[in-house]
Amino acid sequence: MCGNEALAEAAIRAGLDAYFGYPITPQNEITAYLAKRMPEEGRVFVQSESELAAINMVFGAAATGKRTMTSSSSPGVSLMQEGLSYLAGAELPSVVVNVMRGGPGLGNIAPAQADYFQSTRGGGHGDYRTIVLAPSTVQEIVDSTGLAFDLADMYRMTVLILIDGILGQMMEPIVMKDAPPRKDLPAKDWALTGARGRNQNIVRSLWLGEGVLEQLNEHLKQKYAEITEKETRCYCHQIEDAEIILVSYGVCARVVRSAVDKARQNGIKAGWIRPFTLWPFPSKTIAEAAKPDVPFLVVEMSMGQMLEDVQLSLMGKAPTCLLGRAGGGVPTVEQVLKKIEQTLDKTNNSTLKT
Amino acid sequence: MKTVFSKTPTLKECSTHYCPGCGHGIAHRLLAEVIDELDIRDKTIGIAPVGCAVLAYEYLDIDMIEVAHGRAPAVATGMKRTNPDKVIFSYQGDGDLAAIGTAEIMHAAHRGERITVIFINNAIFGMTGGQMAPTTMLGQVTATSPEGRQADGTGYPMQISEMLSIMPGVCYVERCAISGIAAIRNTKRAIKHAVELQMTNQPGLSLVEILSPCPTYWRMKPANAMKWIEDEMVKVFPLGKIKDAAAKK
Ligand code: SF4
Protein backbone atom coordinates (compact mmCIF):
# COMPACT_ATOMS: atom_id res chain seq x y z
CA MET A 1 0.00 0.00 0.00
CA CYS A 2 1.55 3.32 -1.06
CA GLY A 3 1.25 6.59 0.85
CA ASN A 4 -1.67 7.76 -1.26
CA GLU A 5 -3.62 4.56 -0.70
CA ALA A 6 -2.78 4.52 2.99
CA LEU A 7 -4.18 8.02 3.24
CA ALA A 8 -7.37 6.94 1.48
CA GLU A 9 -7.87 3.93 3.74
CA ALA A 10 -7.13 6.04 6.82
CA ALA A 11 -9.84 8.47 5.71
CA ILE A 12 -12.32 5.60 5.53
CA ARG A 13 -11.26 4.48 9.02
CA ALA A 14 -11.81 8.04 10.23
CA GLY A 15 -15.42 7.92 9.08
CA LEU A 16 -15.20 9.59 5.69
CA ASP A 17 -18.82 9.82 4.46
CA ALA A 18 -18.17 11.25 1.03
CA TYR A 19 -15.21 11.76 -1.29
CA PHE A 20 -15.24 14.00 -4.35
CA GLY A 21 -12.29 14.26 -6.70
CA TYR A 22 -10.94 14.84 -10.17
CA PRO A 23 -8.00 12.98 -11.71
CA ILE A 24 -4.57 14.59 -11.54
CA THR A 25 -1.07 13.17 -11.16
CA PRO A 26 0.53 12.37 -8.70
CA GLN A 27 -2.49 11.69 -6.48
CA ASN A 28 -4.51 9.35 -8.71
CA GLU A 29 -4.11 6.38 -6.34
CA ILE A 30 -6.30 8.18 -3.79
CA THR A 31 -9.15 8.63 -6.25
CA ALA A 32 -8.84 5.13 -7.67
CA TYR A 33 -8.67 3.54 -4.22
CA LEU A 34 -11.73 5.37 -2.98
CA ALA A 35 -13.65 4.66 -6.19
CA LYS A 36 -13.41 1.02 -5.21
CA ARG A 37 -13.59 1.19 -1.42
CA MET A 38 -16.26 3.83 -0.78
CA PRO A 39 -19.06 1.94 -2.55
CA GLU A 40 -17.97 -1.23 -0.71
CA GLU A 41 -18.57 0.66 2.52
CA GLY A 42 -21.89 2.02 1.26
CA ARG A 43 -20.47 5.53 1.20
CA VAL A 44 -20.31 8.23 -1.45
CA PHE A 45 -17.72 8.54 -4.20
CA VAL A 46 -18.19 11.01 -7.05
CA GLN A 47 -15.73 11.83 -9.81
CA SER A 48 -16.40 15.49 -10.45
CA GLU A 49 -16.13 17.41 -13.72
CA SER A 50 -13.43 19.68 -12.29
CA GLU A 51 -11.63 20.55 -9.08
CA LEU A 52 -13.94 23.54 -8.84
CA ALA A 53 -16.91 21.19 -8.72
CA ALA A 54 -15.14 18.78 -6.36
CA ILE A 55 -14.53 21.40 -3.69
CA ASN A 56 -18.12 22.62 -4.03
CA MET A 57 -19.42 19.08 -3.62
CA VAL A 58 -17.32 18.98 -0.46
CA PHE A 59 -18.96 22.28 0.52
CA GLY A 60 -22.43 20.75 0.08
CA ALA A 61 -21.71 17.52 1.95
CA ALA A 62 -19.91 19.38 4.76
CA ALA A 63 -22.87 21.72 5.18
CA THR A 64 -25.08 18.76 6.00
CA GLY A 65 -22.65 17.69 8.74
CA LYS A 66 -20.90 14.85 6.89
CA ARG A 67 -17.21 14.01 7.04
CA THR A 68 -15.96 14.80 3.57
CA MET A 69 -12.71 15.10 1.67
CA THR A 70 -11.20 15.88 -1.67
CA SER A 71 -7.67 15.43 -2.94
CA SER A 72 -5.70 16.90 -5.76
CA SER A 73 -2.28 18.13 -6.78
CA SER A 74 -0.96 21.66 -7.14
CA PRO A 75 -2.71 22.96 -10.29
CA GLY A 76 -5.94 21.35 -9.16
CA VAL A 77 -5.63 22.82 -5.69
CA SER A 78 -5.28 26.25 -7.29
CA LEU A 79 -8.71 25.72 -8.83
CA MET A 80 -10.09 24.84 -5.41
CA GLN A 81 -9.06 28.10 -3.81
CA GLU A 82 -12.45 29.72 -4.43
CA GLY A 83 -14.13 26.91 -2.54
CA LEU A 84 -11.59 27.01 0.28
CA SER A 85 -12.36 30.68 0.83
CA TYR A 86 -16.12 29.95 0.99
CA LEU A 87 -15.52 27.02 3.35
CA ALA A 88 -13.57 29.37 5.61
CA GLY A 89 -16.27 32.04 5.45
CA ALA A 90 -19.06 29.57 6.17
CA GLU A 91 -16.92 27.79 8.79
CA LEU A 92 -17.44 24.33 7.39
CA PRO A 93 -15.20 21.39 8.31
CA SER A 94 -13.42 19.64 5.47
CA VAL A 95 -10.21 17.82 4.66
CA VAL A 96 -8.26 18.64 1.51
CA VAL A 97 -5.19 16.68 0.42
CA ASN A 98 -2.55 18.25 -1.79
CA VAL A 99 0.03 15.84 -3.21
CA MET A 100 2.31 18.62 -4.39
CA ARG A 101 4.12 18.70 -7.70
CA GLY A 102 6.45 21.19 -9.38
CA GLY A 103 5.22 24.58 -10.55
CA PRO A 104 4.41 27.30 -11.45
CA GLY A 105 1.92 26.69 -14.24
CA LEU A 106 1.62 23.12 -15.36
CA GLY A 107 5.15 22.65 -13.99
CA ASN A 108 5.78 18.95 -13.98
CA ILE A 109 4.56 15.90 -12.12
CA ALA A 110 7.70 15.45 -10.02
CA PRO A 111 7.64 15.89 -6.24
CA ALA A 112 7.96 19.39 -4.86
CA GLN A 113 7.00 21.57 -1.91
CA ALA A 114 6.15 24.53 -4.06
CA ASP A 115 2.72 25.21 -2.53
CA TYR A 116 3.92 26.22 0.93
CA PHE A 117 2.84 29.83 0.49
CA GLN A 118 -0.49 28.85 -1.07
CA SER A 119 -1.20 26.46 1.79
CA THR A 120 -0.07 28.53 4.75
CA ARG A 121 -1.12 31.99 3.57
CA GLY A 122 -4.57 31.03 2.31
CA GLY A 123 -4.53 30.82 -1.47
CA GLY A 124 -8.08 32.09 -1.86
CA HIS A 125 -9.45 35.57 -1.28
CA GLY A 126 -10.29 37.02 2.10
CA ASP A 127 -8.80 36.93 5.55
CA TYR A 128 -8.60 33.28 6.57
CA ARG A 129 -6.38 30.37 7.55
CA THR A 130 -6.35 26.64 7.04
CA ILE A 131 -4.62 24.18 9.34
CA VAL A 132 -1.79 22.54 7.39
CA LEU A 133 -0.42 19.12 8.39
CA ALA A 134 2.84 17.95 6.86
CA PRO A 135 3.56 14.27 7.58
CA SER A 136 6.92 12.81 6.63
CA THR A 137 6.33 9.04 6.75
CA VAL A 138 3.53 6.80 5.54
CA GLN A 139 2.60 6.00 9.14
CA GLU A 140 2.41 9.68 9.86
CA ILE A 141 0.19 10.16 6.78
CA VAL A 142 -2.18 7.60 8.28
CA ASP A 143 -2.17 9.27 11.70
CA SER A 144 -2.50 12.75 10.22
CA THR A 145 -5.62 11.78 8.32
CA GLY A 146 -7.61 10.87 11.43
CA LEU A 147 -6.27 13.95 13.17
CA ALA A 148 -7.24 16.14 10.21
CA PHE A 149 -10.90 15.11 10.42
CA ASP A 150 -10.99 15.71 14.17
CA LEU A 151 -9.36 19.13 13.90
CA ALA A 152 -11.71 20.07 11.05
CA ASP A 153 -14.75 19.18 13.17
CA MET A 154 -13.29 20.70 16.32
CA TYR A 155 -12.66 24.11 14.78
CA ARG A 156 -15.14 24.06 11.88
CA MET A 157 -12.53 24.70 9.25
CA THR A 158 -10.51 23.18 6.44
CA VAL A 159 -7.50 21.07 7.27
CA LEU A 160 -4.96 20.61 4.48
CA ILE A 161 -2.77 17.54 4.38
CA LEU A 162 0.33 18.47 2.44
CA ILE A 163 2.45 15.71 0.99
CA ASP A 164 4.42 15.26 -2.22
CA GLY A 165 4.79 12.71 -4.97
CA ILE A 166 7.50 10.78 -3.12
CA LEU A 167 5.46 10.27 0.04
CA GLY A 168 2.42 9.52 -2.09
CA GLN A 169 4.23 6.69 -3.87
CA MET A 170 6.32 5.48 -0.95
CA MET A 171 5.68 2.08 0.58
CA GLU A 172 6.48 1.54 4.25
CA PRO A 173 5.15 -0.82 6.89
CA ILE A 174 2.21 0.77 8.68
CA VAL A 175 -0.28 0.05 11.41
CA MET A 176 -3.79 0.94 10.30
CA LYS A 177 -6.33 1.44 13.05
CA ASP A 178 -9.90 2.63 13.08
CA ALA A 179 -9.92 6.27 14.10
CA PRO A 180 -13.51 7.13 14.94
CA PRO A 181 -14.33 10.79 15.71
CA ARG A 182 -12.94 12.02 19.01
CA LYS A 183 -15.47 12.07 21.85
CA ASP A 184 -15.09 15.75 22.73
CA LEU A 185 -16.06 17.19 19.35
CA PRO A 186 -18.77 19.84 19.39
CA ALA A 187 -22.24 18.85 18.12
CA LYS A 188 -22.96 19.89 14.56
CA ASP A 189 -26.13 21.75 15.47
CA TRP A 190 -25.48 24.21 12.66
CA ALA A 191 -25.78 21.52 9.97
CA LEU A 192 -28.45 21.62 7.27
CA THR A 193 -30.59 18.56 7.90
CA GLY A 194 -34.07 19.91 7.20
CA ALA A 195 -35.61 22.16 9.82
CA ARG A 196 -37.46 19.46 11.75
CA GLY A 197 -38.82 20.82 15.02
CA ARG A 198 -36.36 23.71 15.08
CA ASN A 199 -35.73 27.07 13.46
CA GLN A 200 -34.05 27.14 10.07
CA ASN A 201 -30.27 26.78 9.85
CA ILE A 202 -28.44 28.97 7.39
CA VAL A 203 -24.93 28.39 6.09
CA ARG A 204 -23.61 31.61 4.60
CA SER A 205 -20.56 33.74 4.04
CA LEU A 206 -22.24 37.00 2.96
CA TRP A 207 -22.57 39.63 5.69
CA LEU A 208 -23.77 42.96 4.37
CA GLY A 209 -24.72 44.78 7.58
CA GLU A 210 -22.36 47.46 8.79
CA GLY A 211 -19.68 45.96 11.03
CA VAL A 212 -21.11 42.44 10.85
CA LEU A 213 -18.37 41.01 8.66
CA GLU A 214 -15.74 42.57 10.87
CA GLN A 215 -17.28 40.70 13.81
CA LEU A 216 -16.86 37.47 11.85
CA ASN A 217 -13.26 38.39 11.04
CA GLU A 218 -12.66 39.09 14.73
CA HIS A 219 -14.21 35.74 15.65
CA LEU A 220 -12.00 33.97 13.11
CA LYS A 221 -8.95 35.78 14.46
CA GLN A 222 -9.71 34.50 17.95
CA LYS A 223 -10.31 30.99 16.65
CA TYR A 224 -7.01 31.04 14.78
CA ALA A 225 -5.24 32.33 17.90
CA GLU A 226 -6.69 29.45 19.93
CA ILE A 227 -5.49 26.96 17.32
CA THR A 228 -2.02 28.51 17.33
CA GLU A 229 -1.97 28.14 21.09
CA LYS A 230 -3.27 24.57 21.26
CA GLU A 231 -2.47 22.78 18.02
CA THR A 232 1.01 23.83 16.95
CA ARG A 233 3.14 20.72 16.63
CA CYS A 234 6.77 20.15 15.76
CA TYR A 235 9.56 17.74 16.52
CA CYS A 236 13.05 18.70 17.68
CA HIS A 237 16.24 16.69 17.87
CA GLN A 238 19.54 17.62 19.50
CA ILE A 239 19.00 21.37 19.37
CA GLU A 240 20.22 22.15 22.91
CA ASP A 241 23.92 21.90 22.15
CA ALA A 242 23.64 22.49 18.41
CA GLU A 243 26.01 24.74 16.53
CA ILE A 244 23.65 24.63 13.53
CA ILE A 245 19.90 23.92 13.41
CA LEU A 246 18.22 22.56 10.31
CA VAL A 247 14.55 23.20 9.64
CA SER A 248 12.63 21.07 7.15
CA TYR A 249 9.28 19.30 6.72
CA GLY A 250 7.76 16.40 4.84
CA VAL A 251 10.06 14.30 2.72
CA CYS A 252 12.92 16.79 3.13
CA ALA A 253 12.94 16.12 6.85
CA ARG A 254 13.92 12.50 6.17
CA VAL A 255 16.97 13.63 4.25
CA VAL A 256 17.82 16.16 6.94
CA ARG A 257 17.55 13.55 9.70
CA SER A 258 20.16 11.38 7.97
CA ALA A 259 22.39 14.35 7.22
CA VAL A 260 22.29 15.55 10.83
CA ASP A 261 23.19 12.07 12.09
CA LYS A 262 26.13 11.96 9.67
CA ALA A 263 27.23 15.45 10.69
CA ARG A 264 27.25 14.39 14.34
CA GLN A 265 29.42 11.40 13.39
CA ASN A 266 31.77 13.86 11.69
CA GLY A 267 31.96 15.91 14.86
CA ILE A 268 29.58 18.71 13.85
CA LYS A 269 26.95 19.39 16.47
CA ALA A 270 23.92 19.67 14.22
CA GLY A 271 20.28 19.48 15.30
CA TRP A 272 16.94 19.69 13.56
CA ILE A 273 13.45 21.07 13.98
CA ARG A 274 10.64 19.57 11.93
CA PRO A 275 7.38 21.53 11.83
CA PHE A 276 4.46 19.11 11.60
CA THR A 277 1.87 21.88 11.44
CA LEU A 278 2.98 24.39 8.81
CA TRP A 279 0.11 26.58 9.93
CA PRO A 280 0.12 27.17 12.82
CA PHE A 281 3.90 27.42 12.40
CA PRO A 282 6.05 26.49 15.43
CA SER A 283 7.46 30.00 15.72
CA LYS A 284 7.82 29.79 19.48
CA THR A 285 10.01 26.69 19.40
CA ILE A 286 12.19 28.23 16.73
CA ALA A 287 12.47 31.56 18.53
CA GLU A 288 13.38 29.81 21.79
CA ALA A 289 16.14 27.89 20.05
CA ALA A 290 17.68 31.06 18.64
CA LYS A 291 21.23 32.00 19.56
CA PRO A 292 23.14 34.72 17.72
CA ASP A 293 25.96 32.39 16.71
CA VAL A 294 23.85 29.35 15.76
CA PRO A 295 22.69 29.53 12.14
CA PHE A 296 19.37 28.06 10.97
CA LEU A 297 19.61 26.15 7.71
CA VAL A 298 16.23 25.72 6.01
CA VAL A 299 16.05 22.77 3.62
CA GLU A 300 12.97 22.78 1.41
CA MET A 301 11.85 21.68 -2.06
CA SER A 302 11.00 25.25 -2.99
CA MET A 303 13.06 28.39 -3.34
CA GLY A 304 12.74 29.94 0.08
CA GLN A 305 9.10 29.75 1.14
CA MET A 306 9.34 28.19 4.60
CA LEU A 307 12.52 30.21 4.99
CA GLU A 308 10.34 33.30 5.41
CA ASP A 309 8.44 31.74 8.32
CA VAL A 310 11.71 30.79 9.99
CA GLN A 311 12.99 34.34 9.54
CA LEU A 312 9.74 35.77 10.89
CA SER A 313 10.05 33.50 13.91
CA LEU A 314 13.66 34.47 14.55
CA MET A 315 13.16 38.22 14.14
CA GLY A 316 16.85 38.59 13.38
CA LYS A 317 17.96 36.74 16.50
CA ALA A 318 19.93 34.17 14.48
CA PRO A 319 21.35 33.98 10.95
CA THR A 320 19.48 31.92 8.34
CA CYS A 321 20.34 30.30 5.07
CA LEU A 322 18.61 28.12 2.52
CA LEU A 323 19.13 24.90 0.67
CA GLY A 324 16.28 24.95 -1.80
CA ARG A 325 15.65 22.48 -4.58
CA ALA A 326 12.67 22.74 -6.91
CA GLY A 327 10.98 21.44 -10.03
CA GLY A 328 11.45 17.82 -9.00
CA GLY A 329 14.91 18.21 -7.49
CA VAL A 330 15.27 16.53 -4.10
CA PRO A 331 18.12 17.51 -1.77
CA THR A 332 20.55 14.68 -1.10
CA VAL A 333 22.23 13.86 2.22
CA GLU A 334 25.57 14.85 0.67
CA GLN A 335 24.23 18.21 -0.46
CA VAL A 336 22.84 18.90 2.99
CA LEU A 337 26.13 17.90 4.64
CA LYS A 338 28.08 20.15 2.31
CA LYS A 339 25.72 23.02 2.98
CA ILE A 340 26.10 22.50 6.74
CA GLU A 341 29.88 22.72 6.41
CA GLN A 342 29.74 25.78 4.15
CA THR A 343 27.31 27.52 6.47
CA LEU A 344 29.41 26.93 9.54
CA ASP A 345 32.49 28.10 7.67
CA LYS A 346 30.76 31.27 6.67
CA THR A 347 29.33 31.89 10.12
CA ASN A 348 32.69 31.34 11.76
CA ASN A 349 34.40 33.62 9.27
CA SER A 350 31.86 36.36 9.70
CA THR A 351 32.09 35.97 13.48
CA LEU A 352 35.85 36.38 13.19
CA LYS A 353 35.48 39.48 11.05
CA THR A 354 33.20 41.33 13.44
CA MET B 1 -65.01 34.27 10.45
CA LYS B 2 -63.91 31.80 7.82
CA THR B 3 -60.29 32.17 6.64
CA VAL B 4 -60.25 32.06 2.86
CA PHE B 5 -56.60 32.90 2.36
CA SER B 6 -53.50 33.11 4.48
CA LYS B 7 -49.79 33.50 3.85
CA THR B 8 -48.09 30.17 3.48
CA PRO B 9 -46.01 29.49 6.64
CA THR B 10 -42.71 28.79 4.87
CA LEU B 11 -42.72 32.33 3.46
CA LYS B 12 -41.38 34.54 6.23
CA GLU B 13 -43.20 37.55 7.61
CA CYS B 14 -41.06 40.36 6.21
CA SER B 15 -40.68 42.67 3.25
CA THR B 16 -38.13 41.70 0.62
CA HIS B 17 -35.28 43.70 -0.85
CA TYR B 18 -36.52 43.03 -4.38
CA CYS B 19 -37.47 45.90 -6.66
CA PRO B 20 -41.16 46.63 -7.24
CA GLY B 21 -42.51 44.29 -9.92
CA CYS B 22 -39.60 41.83 -9.65
CA GLY B 23 -40.42 38.19 -10.31
CA HIS B 24 -38.27 36.80 -7.50
CA GLY B 25 -40.81 37.53 -4.78
CA ILE B 26 -43.51 35.65 -6.69
CA ALA B 27 -41.21 32.72 -7.42
CA HIS B 28 -40.30 32.53 -3.71
CA ARG B 29 -43.94 32.45 -2.74
CA LEU B 30 -44.72 29.69 -5.24
CA LEU B 31 -41.85 27.64 -3.92
CA ALA B 32 -42.92 28.20 -0.31
CA GLU B 33 -46.48 27.17 -1.16
CA VAL B 34 -45.27 24.00 -2.85
CA ILE B 35 -43.10 23.13 0.16
CA ASP B 36 -46.03 23.61 2.51
CA GLU B 37 -48.55 21.81 0.32
CA LEU B 38 -46.22 18.82 0.05
CA ASP B 39 -45.42 19.17 3.76
CA ILE B 40 -41.67 18.89 3.24
CA ARG B 41 -40.37 21.91 5.15
CA ASP B 42 -38.53 19.63 7.56
CA LYS B 43 -36.74 17.67 4.86
CA THR B 44 -35.93 20.38 2.35
CA ILE B 45 -32.56 22.08 1.89
CA GLY B 46 -32.37 25.04 -0.47
CA ILE B 47 -29.40 26.56 -2.22
CA ALA B 48 -29.29 30.30 -2.83
CA PRO B 49 -27.23 31.62 -5.74
CA VAL B 50 -25.06 34.64 -6.22
CA GLY B 51 -27.36 37.21 -7.75
CA CYS B 52 -30.41 39.15 -6.65
CA ALA B 53 -31.75 36.06 -4.84
CA VAL B 54 -28.61 35.58 -2.73
CA LEU B 55 -30.62 36.41 0.39
CA ALA B 56 -33.43 33.95 -0.41
CA TYR B 57 -32.93 32.40 3.05
CA GLU B 58 -34.18 35.67 4.54
CA TYR B 59 -37.56 34.96 2.98
CA LEU B 60 -37.83 31.16 2.92
CA ASP B 61 -38.07 29.56 6.34
CA ILE B 62 -36.15 26.38 5.54
CA ASP B 63 -32.56 25.17 5.94
CA MET B 64 -30.56 27.00 3.29
CA ILE B 65 -27.05 27.59 2.10
CA GLU B 66 -25.52 30.36 0.08
CA VAL B 67 -22.87 29.25 -2.38
CA ALA B 68 -20.29 30.56 -4.81
CA HIS B 69 -21.45 31.97 -8.16
CA GLY B 70 -22.65 29.18 -10.44
CA ARG B 71 -21.62 26.29 -8.21
CA ALA B 72 -25.05 25.41 -6.83
CA PRO B 73 -25.47 22.16 -8.83
CA ALA B 74 -22.11 20.88 -7.49
CA VAL B 75 -23.09 21.82 -3.94
CA ALA B 76 -26.46 20.16 -4.50
CA THR B 77 -24.64 17.03 -5.67
CA GLY B 78 -22.64 16.92 -2.45
CA MET B 79 -25.83 17.32 -0.43
CA LYS B 80 -28.08 14.91 -2.29
CA ARG B 81 -25.54 12.10 -2.56
CA THR B 82 -25.01 12.17 1.19
CA ASN B 83 -28.68 12.81 2.00
CA PRO B 84 -30.77 10.91 -0.55
CA ASP B 85 -33.88 11.21 1.65
CA LYS B 86 -33.83 15.02 1.62
CA VAL B 87 -35.35 17.29 -1.00
CA ILE B 88 -32.58 19.44 -2.43
CA PHE B 89 -33.25 22.38 -4.71
CA SER B 90 -31.07 25.09 -6.16
CA TYR B 91 -32.48 28.48 -7.02
CA GLN B 92 -30.36 30.10 -9.71
CA GLY B 93 -30.50 33.09 -11.98
CA ASP B 94 -29.36 33.20 -15.58
CA GLY B 95 -25.98 34.77 -14.80
CA ASP B 96 -25.39 32.09 -12.22
CA LEU B 97 -26.64 29.09 -14.17
CA ALA B 98 -26.19 30.05 -17.84
CA ALA B 99 -22.89 31.95 -17.63
CA ILE B 100 -20.43 31.14 -14.88
CA GLY B 101 -22.11 27.90 -13.82
CA THR B 102 -22.60 26.13 -17.15
CA ALA B 103 -20.12 23.36 -16.36
CA GLU B 104 -21.75 22.64 -13.01
CA ILE B 105 -25.34 22.48 -14.34
CA MET B 106 -24.35 20.46 -17.42
CA HIS B 107 -22.49 17.86 -15.41
CA ALA B 108 -25.03 17.62 -12.62
CA ALA B 109 -27.56 16.94 -15.37
CA HIS B 110 -25.16 14.61 -17.14
CA ARG B 111 -24.71 12.54 -13.97
CA GLY B 112 -28.45 12.52 -13.45
CA GLU B 113 -28.36 14.08 -10.00
CA ARG B 114 -31.79 13.77 -8.39
CA ILE B 115 -32.12 17.44 -7.56
CA THR B 116 -34.55 20.17 -8.57
CA VAL B 117 -33.36 23.37 -10.19
CA ILE B 118 -35.42 26.55 -10.20
CA PHE B 119 -33.91 28.59 -13.01
CA ILE B 120 -34.91 32.24 -13.06
CA ASN B 121 -34.38 33.69 -16.53
CA ASN B 122 -34.76 37.45 -16.63
CA ALA B 123 -32.36 37.93 -19.53
CA ILE B 124 -30.00 40.09 -17.51
CA PHE B 125 -27.56 40.32 -14.60
CA GLY B 126 -29.68 42.12 -12.01
CA MET B 127 -27.55 42.35 -8.90
CA THR B 128 -24.46 43.81 -10.54
CA GLY B 129 -26.35 46.53 -12.38
CA GLY B 130 -28.02 45.18 -15.49
CA GLN B 131 -25.27 43.67 -17.61
CA MET B 132 -25.79 41.37 -20.57
CA ALA B 133 -26.39 37.70 -19.74
CA PRO B 134 -26.11 34.72 -22.10
CA THR B 135 -29.93 34.81 -22.13
CA THR B 136 -30.19 38.49 -23.09
CA MET B 137 -32.41 39.03 -26.12
CA LEU B 138 -30.98 40.23 -29.43
CA GLY B 139 -31.20 44.00 -29.57
CA GLN B 140 -31.75 44.26 -25.81
CA VAL B 141 -29.96 47.25 -24.33
CA THR B 142 -27.94 46.48 -21.20
CA ALA B 143 -25.02 48.08 -19.38
CA THR B 144 -22.59 45.97 -21.41
CA SER B 145 -24.52 45.99 -24.67
CA PRO B 146 -25.34 49.70 -24.87
CA GLU B 147 -26.22 49.49 -28.56
CA GLY B 148 -28.37 46.41 -28.03
CA ARG B 149 -27.12 42.83 -28.09
CA GLN B 150 -25.64 41.81 -31.42
CA ALA B 151 -25.38 38.13 -32.37
CA ASP B 152 -22.06 38.83 -34.04
CA GLY B 153 -19.59 38.84 -31.19
CA THR B 154 -21.94 38.10 -28.28
CA GLY B 155 -23.95 35.19 -29.61
CA TYR B 156 -27.65 34.42 -29.44
CA PRO B 157 -29.82 34.04 -26.34
CA MET B 158 -28.80 30.74 -24.80
CA GLN B 159 -31.53 28.13 -24.58
CA ILE B 160 -30.29 26.22 -21.59
CA SER B 161 -33.49 24.23 -21.08
CA GLU B 162 -33.47 22.84 -24.61
CA MET B 163 -29.78 22.00 -24.26
CA LEU B 164 -30.35 20.17 -21.00
CA SER B 165 -33.43 18.34 -22.24
CA ILE B 166 -31.46 16.16 -24.64
CA MET B 167 -29.42 14.69 -21.81
CA PRO B 168 -30.52 11.28 -20.53
CA GLY B 169 -29.72 12.43 -16.99
CA VAL B 170 -32.54 14.96 -17.08
CA CYS B 171 -36.02 13.71 -16.23
CA TYR B 172 -38.06 16.88 -16.48
CA VAL B 173 -37.70 20.34 -18.00
CA GLU B 174 -40.46 22.88 -18.37
CA ARG B 175 -40.34 26.57 -19.19
CA CYS B 176 -42.89 28.77 -17.49
CA ALA B 177 -43.35 32.47 -16.94
CA ILE B 178 -44.28 35.01 -14.32
CA SER B 179 -46.34 37.17 -16.64
CA GLY B 180 -49.93 36.95 -15.48
CA ILE B 181 -52.22 35.04 -13.17
CA ALA B 182 -52.67 31.97 -15.38
CA ALA B 183 -48.96 31.80 -16.14
CA ILE B 184 -48.07 32.10 -12.46
CA ARG B 185 -50.47 29.33 -11.48
CA ASN B 186 -48.97 27.19 -14.20
CA THR B 187 -45.49 27.92 -12.89
CA LYS B 188 -46.53 26.67 -9.48
CA ARG B 189 -47.86 23.46 -11.00
CA ALA B 190 -44.53 22.89 -12.74
CA ILE B 191 -42.50 23.53 -9.57
CA LYS B 192 -44.70 21.12 -7.68
CA HIS B 193 -44.32 18.46 -10.35
CA ALA B 194 -40.54 18.86 -10.38
CA VAL B 195 -40.31 18.51 -6.61
CA GLU B 196 -42.66 15.52 -6.63
CA LEU B 197 -40.43 13.79 -9.17
CA GLN B 198 -37.52 14.20 -6.76
CA MET B 199 -39.63 13.01 -3.83
CA THR B 200 -40.57 9.86 -5.70
CA ASN B 201 -36.91 9.35 -6.54
CA GLN B 202 -37.27 9.60 -10.33
CA PRO B 203 -33.88 9.12 -11.91
CA GLY B 204 -32.52 12.42 -13.07
CA LEU B 205 -32.54 16.13 -12.62
CA SER B 206 -35.72 18.21 -12.78
CA LEU B 207 -35.59 21.82 -13.86
CA VAL B 208 -38.18 24.57 -14.14
CA GLU B 209 -37.11 27.61 -16.09
CA ILE B 210 -39.09 30.69 -15.15
CA LEU B 211 -39.13 33.75 -17.40
CA SER B 212 -39.24 36.44 -14.80
CA PRO B 213 -39.54 40.22 -15.03
CA CYS B 214 -36.73 42.57 -14.06
CA PRO B 215 -38.46 45.92 -14.53
CA THR B 216 -35.51 47.81 -13.09
CA TYR B 217 -32.96 46.79 -15.69
CA TRP B 218 -35.38 46.31 -18.50
CA ARG B 219 -36.24 49.94 -17.76
CA MET B 220 -39.95 49.21 -17.93
CA LYS B 221 -42.99 49.62 -15.73
CA PRO B 222 -43.86 46.33 -13.98
CA ALA B 223 -46.95 45.77 -16.13
CA ASN B 224 -44.99 46.42 -19.31
CA ALA B 225 -42.29 44.03 -18.16
CA MET B 226 -44.80 41.22 -17.86
CA LYS B 227 -46.17 42.11 -21.27
CA TRP B 228 -42.63 42.03 -22.73
CA ILE B 229 -42.27 38.46 -21.53
CA GLU B 230 -45.47 37.47 -23.33
CA ASP B 231 -44.80 39.50 -26.47
CA GLU B 232 -41.05 39.11 -26.91
CA MET B 233 -39.29 36.66 -24.62
CA VAL B 234 -41.54 33.71 -25.42
CA LYS B 235 -40.57 34.00 -29.09
CA VAL B 236 -37.02 32.96 -28.18
CA PHE B 237 -37.89 31.02 -25.06
CA PRO B 238 -41.10 29.17 -25.94
CA LEU B 239 -43.18 28.11 -22.95
CA GLY B 240 -44.23 24.59 -22.16
CA LYS B 241 -43.02 21.19 -21.21
CA ILE B 242 -39.76 20.39 -22.99
CA LYS B 243 -39.25 16.98 -21.43
CA ASP B 244 -41.05 14.75 -18.96
CA ALA B 245 -39.43 11.32 -19.04
CA ALA B 246 -41.71 9.83 -16.40
CA ALA B 247 -44.89 10.89 -18.22
CA LYS B 248 -43.89 9.05 -21.38
CA LYS B 249 -43.81 5.67 -19.69
S1 SF4 C 1 -32.60 44.05 -10.28
FE1 SF4 C 1 -34.17 42.96 -11.40
S2 SF4 C 1 -34.00 40.84 -10.71
FE2 SF4 C 1 -32.90 42.10 -9.23
S3 SF4 C 1 -34.39 42.56 -7.64
FE3 SF4 C 1 -34.48 44.25 -9.09
S4 SF4 C 1 -36.09 43.67 -10.54
FE4 SF4 C 1 -35.52 41.84 -9.40
Coordinates of C-alpha atoms and ligand atoms in Angstrom, one line a residue, chain B residues 17-24 52 122 124 126-127 213-217, ligand 1:
Chain B
H17 CA -35.3 43.7 -0.9
Y18 CA -36.5 43.0 -4.4
C19 CA -37.5 45.9 -6.7
P20 CA -41.2 46.6 -7.2
G21 CA -42.5 44.3 -9.9
C22 CA -39.6 41.8 -9.7
G23 CA -40.4 38.2 -10.3
H24 CA -38.3 36.8 -7.5
C52 CA -30.4 39.2 -6.6
N122 CA -34.8 37.5 -16.6
I124 CA -30.0 40.1 -17.5
G126 CA -29.7 42.1 -12.0
M127 CA -27.5 42.4 -8.9
P213 CA -39.5 40.2 -15.0
C214 CA -36.7 42.6 -14.1
P215 CA -38.5 45.9 -14.5
T216 CA -35.5 47.8 -13.1
Y217 CA -33.0 46.8 -15.7
Ligands
SF4_1 S1 -32.6 44.1 -10.3 FE1 -34.2 43.0 -11.4 S2 -34.0 40.8 -10.7 FE2 -32.9 42.1 -9.2 S3 -34.4 42.6 -7.6 FE3 -34.5 44.3 -9.1 S4 -36.1 43.7 -10.5 FE4 -35.5 41.8 -9.4

